[in-house]
Coordinates of C-alpha atoms and ligand atoms in Angstrom, one line a residue:
M1 CA 29.7 -24.7 19.1
V2 CA 26.1 -26.1 19.1
S3 CA 25.9 -28.8 16.5
A4 CA 24.7 -27.5 13.1
K5 CA 22.3 -30.5 12.9
L6 CA 20.6 -29.4 16.1
I7 CA 20.2 -25.9 14.8
L8 CA 18.7 -27.2 11.6
D9 CA 16.3 -29.5 13.6
K10 CA 15.2 -26.6 15.8
K11 CA 14.5 -24.3 12.8
R12 CA 12.7 -27.1 10.9
E13 CA 10.4 -27.5 13.9
G14 CA 9.7 -23.8 13.8
R15 CA 11.4 -23.0 17.1
A16 CA 13.3 -19.7 17.5
L17 CA 17.1 -19.9 17.5
G18 CA 19.2 -18.2 20.1
S19 CA 21.5 -15.3 19.2
A20 CA 24.6 -17.4 19.8
E21 CA 23.3 -20.2 17.6
I22 CA 22.7 -17.8 14.7
R23 CA 26.0 -16.1 15.2
E24 CA 28.0 -19.4 15.3
F25 CA 26.2 -20.8 12.4
V26 CA 26.9 -17.8 10.2
E27 CA 30.5 -17.6 11.4
G28 CA 31.0 -21.4 10.7
F29 CA 29.6 -20.9 7.2
T30 CA 31.8 -17.9 6.5
K31 CA 35.0 -19.8 7.6
G32 CA 33.9 -22.9 5.6
D33 CA 33.3 -25.1 8.6
I34 CA 29.6 -25.3 7.8
P35 CA 29.2 -26.8 4.3
D36 CA 27.0 -25.4 1.7
Y37 CA 24.4 -28.2 2.0
Q38 CA 23.8 -27.3 5.6
M39 CA 23.5 -23.6 4.9
A40 CA 21.1 -24.4 2.0
A41 CA 19.0 -26.5 4.4
F42 CA 19.0 -23.6 6.9
A43 CA 17.9 -21.2 4.2
M44 CA 15.0 -23.5 3.2
A45 CA 14.0 -23.9 6.9
V46 CA 14.0 -20.1 7.3
C47 CA 11.9 -19.8 4.1
C48 CA 9.3 -22.3 5.4
R49 CA 9.3 -21.4 9.1
G50 CA 10.3 -17.7 9.1
M51 CA 12.1 -15.9 11.8
T52 CA 11.1 -13.7 14.7
D53 CA 12.1 -10.0 14.6
R54 CA 14.9 -10.8 17.1
E55 CA 16.2 -13.7 15.0
T56 CA 16.2 -11.5 11.9
A57 CA 18.2 -8.8 13.7
D58 CA 20.6 -11.5 14.9
L59 CA 21.0 -12.9 11.4
T60 CA 21.6 -9.4 10.0
D61 CA 24.2 -8.7 12.7
A62 CA 26.0 -12.0 12.2
M63 CA 26.2 -11.4 8.5
M64 CA 27.4 -7.8 9.0
R65 CA 30.2 -9.0 11.2
S66 CA 31.4 -11.6 8.6
G67 CA 33.7 -9.0 7.0
E68 CA 35.0 -5.5 7.3
M69 CA 32.8 -2.8 9.0
L70 CA 33.4 0.8 8.0
D71 CA 33.6 3.5 10.6
W72 CA 33.1 7.2 9.6
S73 CA 33.4 8.8 13.0
D74 CA 36.6 10.5 12.1
L75 CA 34.8 12.5 9.4
G76 CA 33.2 14.8 12.0
M77 CA 30.0 14.8 10.0
P78 CA 26.7 13.0 10.2
T79 CA 26.4 10.1 7.7
A80 CA 23.4 8.6 5.9
D81 CA 22.6 6.5 2.9
K82 CA 19.6 5.5 0.8
H83 CA 19.0 1.9 -0.5
S84 CA 16.5 1.0 -3.1
T85 CA 15.3 -2.6 -3.5
G86 CA 15.5 -1.9 -7.3
G87 CA 13.3 -1.3 -10.2
V88 CA 13.0 -0.2 -13.8
G89 CA 14.3 3.3 -14.5
D90 CA 15.4 3.7 -10.9
K91 CA 18.1 6.3 -11.2
L92 CA 17.2 8.1 -8.0
S93 CA 20.6 7.6 -6.3
L94 CA 22.2 9.8 -8.9
V95 CA 20.1 12.7 -7.6
V96 CA 19.3 11.8 -4.0
Q97 CA 22.9 11.0 -2.7
P98 CA 24.5 14.2 -4.0
L99 CA 21.5 16.2 -2.8
A100 CA 21.8 14.9 0.7
A101 CA 25.6 15.6 0.5
A102 CA 24.8 19.2 -0.6
C103 CA 22.8 19.5 2.7
G104 CA 25.8 18.7 4.9
V105 CA 25.4 15.0 5.2
A106 CA 28.3 12.6 4.2
V107 CA 27.0 9.8 2.0
P108 CA 29.2 6.7 1.8
S109 CA 27.2 4.7 -0.7
L110 CA 28.1 1.2 -1.7
T111 CA 26.1 0.3 -4.7
G112 CA 25.5 -2.6 -7.0
R113 CA 25.5 -3.7 -10.6
G114 CA 22.2 -4.5 -12.4
L115 CA 20.8 -8.0 -12.7
G116 CA 17.7 -9.0 -14.6
I117 CA 15.3 -6.1 -15.1
T118 CA 16.7 -4.2 -12.2
G119 CA 19.3 -1.6 -13.2
G120 CA 22.4 -1.0 -11.1
T121 CA 23.7 2.4 -10.1
A122 CA 27.3 1.4 -10.8
D123 CA 26.5 0.4 -14.4
K124 CA 24.8 3.8 -15.0
L125 CA 27.8 5.7 -13.5
E126 CA 30.3 3.7 -15.5
T127 CA 28.7 5.1 -18.8
I128 CA 30.5 8.3 -17.9
P129 CA 33.9 7.8 -19.6
G130 CA 36.6 7.3 -17.0
Y131 CA 34.3 6.8 -14.0
D132 CA 35.8 4.2 -11.7
A133 CA 33.0 2.5 -9.8
A134 CA 35.3 -0.1 -8.3
L135 CA 37.4 2.0 -5.9
S136 CA 39.5 0.4 -3.2
L137 CA 38.1 1.0 0.3
E138 CA 41.0 3.5 0.8
A139 CA 40.2 5.5 -2.3
Y140 CA 36.4 5.4 -1.4
R141 CA 37.2 6.8 2.1
K142 CA 39.2 9.6 0.5
V143 CA 36.4 10.6 -1.9
V144 CA 33.8 10.6 0.9
A145 CA 36.1 12.7 3.1
E146 CA 36.9 15.2 0.3
V147 CA 33.6 15.4 -1.6
G148 CA 31.1 14.2 0.9
V149 CA 29.6 11.5 -1.4
S150 CA 31.0 8.5 -3.2
M151 CA 29.2 5.7 -5.1
T152 CA 31.2 2.6 -5.7
V153 CA 30.6 -1.1 -5.8
Q154 CA 30.8 -3.2 -2.7
T155 CA 34.2 -4.8 -2.3
N156 CA 34.7 -8.5 -1.3
E157 CA 35.8 -7.4 2.2
I158 CA 32.2 -6.3 3.0
C159 CA 29.8 -9.1 4.1
P160 CA 31.4 -12.2 2.6
A161 CA 28.7 -14.3 4.2
D162 CA 26.1 -12.6 2.1
K163 CA 28.0 -13.2 -1.1
K164 CA 28.3 -16.9 -0.4
L165 CA 24.7 -17.2 1.0
Y166 CA 23.1 -15.3 -1.9
A167 CA 24.8 -17.6 -4.5
L168 CA 23.3 -20.6 -2.6
R169 CA 19.9 -19.0 -2.3
D170 CA 19.8 -18.3 -6.0
V171 CA 20.1 -22.0 -6.9
T172 CA 18.0 -23.5 -4.0
G173 CA 14.8 -21.6 -4.4
T174 CA 15.4 -19.7 -1.2
V175 CA 15.5 -16.0 -2.3
A176 CA 11.9 -15.2 -1.5
S177 CA 12.1 -15.0 2.3
I178 CA 11.7 -11.7 4.1
P179 CA 14.2 -12.5 7.0
L180 CA 16.8 -13.7 4.4
I181 CA 16.3 -10.7 2.1
C182 CA 16.4 -8.4 5.1
G183 CA 19.6 -10.0 6.4
S184 CA 21.2 -9.7 3.0
I185 CA 20.3 -6.1 2.2
L186 CA 20.7 -4.7 5.6
S187 CA 23.9 -6.4 6.6
K188 CA 25.7 -4.7 3.7
K189 CA 24.2 -1.3 4.5
L190 CA 25.1 -1.7 8.2
A191 CA 28.7 -2.7 7.4
E192 CA 28.9 0.4 5.1
G193 CA 28.7 2.3 8.4
A194 CA 26.2 5.1 7.7
G195 CA 24.5 6.4 10.8
S196 CA 21.0 6.8 9.2
L197 CA 19.4 4.6 6.5
V198 CA 16.5 5.3 4.3
F199 CA 15.0 2.4 2.3
D200 CA 13.1 2.8 -0.9
V201 CA 11.1 -0.4 -1.1
K202 CA 9.6 -0.7 -4.5
T203 CA 6.3 -2.4 -5.1
G204 CA 4.5 -3.3 -8.4
S205 CA 5.1 -5.2 -11.6
G206 CA 8.7 -4.0 -12.0
A207 CA 9.7 -4.6 -8.4
F208 CA 11.2 -7.5 -6.5
M209 CA 8.2 -7.2 -4.1
K210 CA 5.2 -7.4 -6.4
T211 CA 2.5 -6.8 -3.8
R212 CA 2.1 -3.9 -1.4
E213 CA 1.7 -6.4 1.4
D214 CA 5.1 -8.0 0.8
A215 CA 6.8 -4.7 0.3
V216 CA 5.4 -3.4 3.6
A217 CA 6.5 -6.6 5.3
L218 CA 10.1 -6.1 3.9
A219 CA 10.0 -2.4 4.8
K220 CA 9.1 -3.3 8.4
A221 CA 11.7 -6.0 8.7
L222 CA 14.4 -3.6 7.4
V223 CA 13.5 -0.7 9.6
G224 CA 13.0 -3.0 12.7
A225 CA 16.4 -4.7 12.2
A226 CA 18.1 -1.3 11.5
H227 CA 16.7 0.1 14.7
A228 CA 17.9 -3.0 16.6
A229 CA 21.4 -2.3 15.2
G230 CA 21.2 1.3 16.7
R231 CA 20.7 3.1 13.4
K232 CA 18.0 5.7 12.6
A233 CA 15.9 4.3 9.8
A234 CA 12.7 4.6 7.7
A235 CA 11.4 3.1 4.6
L236 CA 9.2 4.6 1.9
V237 CA 7.2 2.0 0.0
T238 CA 7.0 3.4 -3.5
D239 CA 5.2 2.6 -6.7
M240 CA 7.0 0.5 -9.4
D241 CA 4.0 -0.4 -11.5
E242 CA 5.3 2.0 -14.2
P243 CA 9.0 2.9 -14.8
L244 CA 10.5 5.8 -12.8
G245 CA 10.8 8.9 -15.0
F246 CA 11.2 8.6 -18.7
A247 CA 14.5 6.9 -19.3
V248 CA 15.2 3.2 -18.8
G249 CA 18.8 2.1 -19.6
N250 CA 22.1 3.4 -18.5
A251 CA 23.5 6.4 -20.2
N252 CA 20.0 7.7 -20.8
E253 CA 19.3 7.5 -17.1
V254 CA 22.4 9.4 -16.2
E255 CA 21.3 12.1 -18.8
E256 CA 17.8 12.2 -17.2
S257 CA 19.4 12.6 -13.7
L258 CA 21.6 15.4 -15.0
C259 CA 18.5 17.1 -16.4
V260 CA 17.0 17.0 -12.9
L261 CA 20.2 18.4 -11.3
R262 CA 20.7 21.1 -13.9
N263 CA 17.1 22.2 -14.4
P264 CA 15.1 21.0 -11.4
E265 CA 12.1 23.3 -12.0
E266 CA 11.7 22.2 -15.6
A267 CA 12.2 18.6 -14.5
F268 CA 9.6 19.0 -11.8
S269 CA 7.0 20.2 -14.2
R270 CA 7.6 17.2 -16.6
N271 CA 8.6 14.6 -14.1
G272 CA 7.1 15.6 -10.8
R273 CA 6.6 12.2 -9.3
M274 CA 10.3 11.3 -9.7
V275 CA 11.6 14.7 -8.6
G276 CA 9.2 14.7 -5.6
L277 CA 10.4 11.3 -4.5
C278 CA 14.1 12.4 -4.8
V279 CA 13.4 15.3 -2.5
E280 CA 11.4 13.2 0.0
L281 CA 14.2 10.5 0.2
A282 CA 17.0 13.1 0.5
A283 CA 15.0 15.0 3.1
T284 CA 14.4 11.9 5.2
M285 CA 18.2 11.3 5.2
V286 CA 19.0 14.9 6.1
S287 CA 16.3 15.0 8.8
F288 CA 17.7 11.8 10.5
A289 CA 21.3 12.6 10.1
R290 CA 21.2 16.2 11.2
G291 CA 18.3 15.9 13.7
V292 CA 16.2 18.6 12.0
S293 CA 12.5 18.3 11.3
L294 CA 11.4 16.7 8.0
E295 CA 9.7 19.9 6.9
D296 CA 12.9 21.9 7.4
A297 CA 14.9 19.2 5.7
R298 CA 12.5 19.2 2.7
E299 CA 12.8 23.0 2.3
E300 CA 16.6 22.8 2.5
C301 CA 16.7 20.0 -0.1
K302 CA 14.5 22.0 -2.5
S303 CA 16.8 25.0 -2.1
R304 CA 20.0 22.9 -2.6
L305 CA 18.5 21.3 -5.7
G306 CA 17.4 24.6 -7.0
D307 CA 20.6 26.6 -6.4
G308 CA 22.8 24.0 -8.2
S309 CA 24.6 22.7 -5.0
A310 CA 23.4 19.1 -5.6
L311 CA 24.7 19.4 -9.2
A312 CA 28.1 20.6 -8.0
K313 CA 28.3 17.6 -5.6
F314 CA 27.5 15.2 -8.4
E315 CA 30.1 16.8 -10.7
A316 CA 32.7 16.8 -7.9
M317 CA 32.0 13.1 -7.2
V318 CA 32.3 12.2 -10.9
R319 CA 35.6 14.1 -11.1
A320 CA 37.0 12.4 -8.0
H321 CA 36.1 9.0 -9.5
G322 CA 38.0 9.9 -12.7
G323 CA 34.8 10.6 -14.8
D324 CA 34.6 13.1 -17.6
L325 CA 31.2 14.7 -18.1
D326 CA 32.3 16.4 -21.4
A327 CA 33.2 13.0 -22.8
F328 CA 29.8 11.8 -21.6
A329 CA 28.1 14.6 -23.5
A330 CA 30.1 13.5 -26.6
L331 CA 29.0 9.9 -26.0
L332 CA 25.3 11.0 -26.0
R333 CA 25.9 12.8 -29.4
K334 CA 27.1 9.6 -31.0
P335 CA 24.7 8.3 -33.7
T336 CA 22.8 5.4 -32.3
F337 CA 20.0 3.2 -33.5
K338 CA 16.6 4.6 -32.6
F339 CA 13.2 3.2 -33.3
K340 CA 9.9 4.9 -32.2
I341 CA 6.8 3.0 -31.4
Q342 CA 3.4 4.7 -31.8
A343 CA 0.0 4.6 -30.2
P344 CA -2.2 2.0 -31.9
R345 CA -5.3 3.9 -30.8
S346 CA -6.4 7.1 -29.2
G347 CA -7.2 7.4 -25.5
Y348 CA -5.5 7.7 -22.1
V349 CA -2.4 5.8 -21.1
E350 CA -3.9 3.8 -18.3
G351 CA -0.7 2.1 -17.4
I352 CA 2.9 1.2 -18.6
D353 CA 3.9 -2.2 -17.3
A354 CA 7.3 -1.7 -15.7
Y355 CA 8.1 -5.4 -15.9
K356 CA 7.5 -5.5 -19.6
V357 CA 9.5 -2.4 -20.3
G358 CA 12.3 -3.8 -18.2
R359 CA 12.3 -7.0 -20.2
V360 CA 12.5 -5.2 -23.5
A361 CA 15.4 -3.0 -22.2
L362 CA 17.2 -6.1 -21.0
S363 CA 16.7 -7.8 -24.4
L364 CA 18.3 -4.7 -26.0
G365 CA 21.4 -5.1 -23.9
A366 CA 20.7 -2.5 -21.2
G367 CA 20.9 -5.1 -18.5
R368 CA 22.3 -8.6 -17.7
E369 CA 20.6 -11.9 -17.7
K370 CA 23.3 -13.3 -15.5
A371 CA 26.1 -11.8 -13.4
G372 CA 29.2 -11.0 -15.6
D373 CA 27.3 -10.4 -18.8
S374 CA 28.4 -7.2 -20.6
I375 CA 25.9 -4.3 -21.2
D376 CA 25.5 -1.8 -24.0
P377 CA 25.7 1.6 -22.3
L378 CA 23.6 3.3 -25.0
A379 CA 20.8 0.6 -25.0
G380 CA 17.5 1.4 -23.5
I381 CA 14.1 2.9 -23.8
T382 CA 13.0 6.5 -23.5
L383 CA 9.3 6.9 -22.9
S384 CA 7.5 9.7 -24.6
V385 CA 4.4 9.5 -22.4
K386 CA 3.5 8.5 -18.8
T387 CA 0.5 7.0 -17.2
G388 CA -2.4 9.5 -17.3
D389 CA -1.4 11.2 -20.6
R390 CA -3.8 11.5 -23.4
V391 CA -2.6 10.2 -26.8
S392 CA -3.9 10.2 -30.4
V393 CA -3.4 7.3 -32.7
G394 CA 0.1 7.5 -34.2
D395 CA 1.6 9.6 -31.4
P396 CA 5.0 8.4 -30.2
L397 CA 4.8 6.2 -27.0
A398 CA 8.5 5.4 -26.6
T399 CA 11.8 5.0 -28.4
L400 CA 14.0 1.9 -28.5
E401 CA 17.7 2.7 -28.4
K402 CA 20.8 0.8 -29.0
S403 CA 24.4 1.3 -30.2
S404 CA 23.5 -0.5 -33.4
C405 CA 20.3 -2.1 -34.9
P406 CA 19.2 -4.9 -32.6
D407 CA 18.4 -8.5 -33.7
G408 CA 14.7 -9.1 -33.3
L409 CA 13.6 -5.5 -33.6
D410 CA 10.0 -6.3 -34.5
H411 CA 9.7 -8.6 -31.6
A412 CA 11.1 -5.9 -29.2
A413 CA 8.9 -3.2 -30.7
D414 CA 5.8 -5.4 -30.3
A415 CA 6.7 -6.3 -26.7
L416 CA 7.2 -2.7 -25.8
C417 CA 3.9 -1.7 -27.4
A418 CA 2.2 -4.4 -25.3
A419 CA 3.5 -2.7 -22.1
F420 CA 1.2 0.3 -22.8
R421 CA -2.5 0.0 -21.8
I422 CA -4.5 2.6 -23.6
G423 CA -8.1 3.0 -22.7
P424 CA -11.0 5.4 -22.9
S425 CA -10.8 7.1 -19.5
A426 CA -8.2 8.9 -17.4
P427 CA -6.8 6.4 -14.8
E428 CA -6.8 7.1 -11.1
M429 CA -3.1 7.6 -10.2
R430 CA -1.8 5.8 -7.1
P431 CA 0.6 8.2 -5.3
I432 CA 4.3 7.5 -5.8
I433 CA 4.8 7.1 -2.0
V434 CA 2.4 4.3 -1.2
E435 CA 3.3 4.0 2.5
K436 CA 5.9 5.1 5.0
V437 CA 7.3 2.8 7.6
E438 CA 9.2 4.3 10.6
Ligands
URA501 N1 18.9 -7.9 -2.9 C1 19.9 -8.3 -2.0 O1 20.9 -7.7 -1.9 N2 19.6 -9.5 -1.3 C2 18.5 -10.2 -1.4 O2 18.3 -11.2 -0.8 C3 17.5 -9.7 -2.3 C4 17.8 -8.6 -3.0

């Protein structure tokens, strides 16, 4: 192997590394031959010097190969998955994945737990009593084969290099690098084995990528490296300046997703931006996986959402994971602490800061400050209004929710109120899909 020090010298000087150098460096790190301090230096050099598209693809490939890679060819069905870079109130997977499965696409979806203001699909699903979101790879395969869709957390066998590297990046100031983020996200999705990938790259106050420029750069890196790996891929760069939909939390987000699946027309009239985005993401998956036009895929998705097929897929997946939706309905009926905040003045809602809403939800116990923290499944926020709505003084803006009365309620209520910008004129709405990268 080329010496690790020479590789570090080369990257520090801004020169492009060869494919074999990147592969051997990642292999050495995974086996423990390259110590953490050299990998941390590598990550910092990449942060400062960047990587070419080819290097990014090589890094992604090497990380993908660090663990088990799943193969779905024996299913006899096309496969696809959607990945979101995460945001506030982002429950789209609960609708999109079953919807694509209802259109004849198998969806093996390895998902994550929430950290910081970003919620995790696994946490949301686990609010359904009995739902096992930590299936073995064998059980996961069985659910995908039998139901067509499974959402479970990534096991330790997938991309161990990413787990080790992410922990180092977290403490060495090296998270914010497009090639490293791309390698981290995409290696896991490639190892998961889906033939087509659709990325929902969020941009705005509640997103990892705050600016449109950064979000588009990440979208391009993900799509480019996915193409280099032989997958069909596209990314929608979507708005995360305000929370998605009305619910921010865990159980309340599952409930909102169930409302979309059970009453899509009604949900569309109230929550058109969210439902429209679900259809567009699922249609992009279906179009790639089945090789049909996006227009045809869109029509099919609307039909499968409207006729209850997507709901049936969701219900079947929940059952296959051991979940009980009747017990979930009973959980939602449990008396919980609720506190409404009201509009301090009349006017138009000019914006609802997703970051601020996310911080309040986190403080209520809906999320984790650090990995391993426990969450309150019933904690969260339900918005009563959205950007563009007209309100009169005293109208409800949102409800804070928790299993029991939180400490620091006044502070949380004030912080939530501060997330709402109310002004004299109707704001111009930016479309939910800001840009598409193919
Ligand atoms: N999410 C990931 O999985 N990896 C990153 O590097 C950033 C966000």
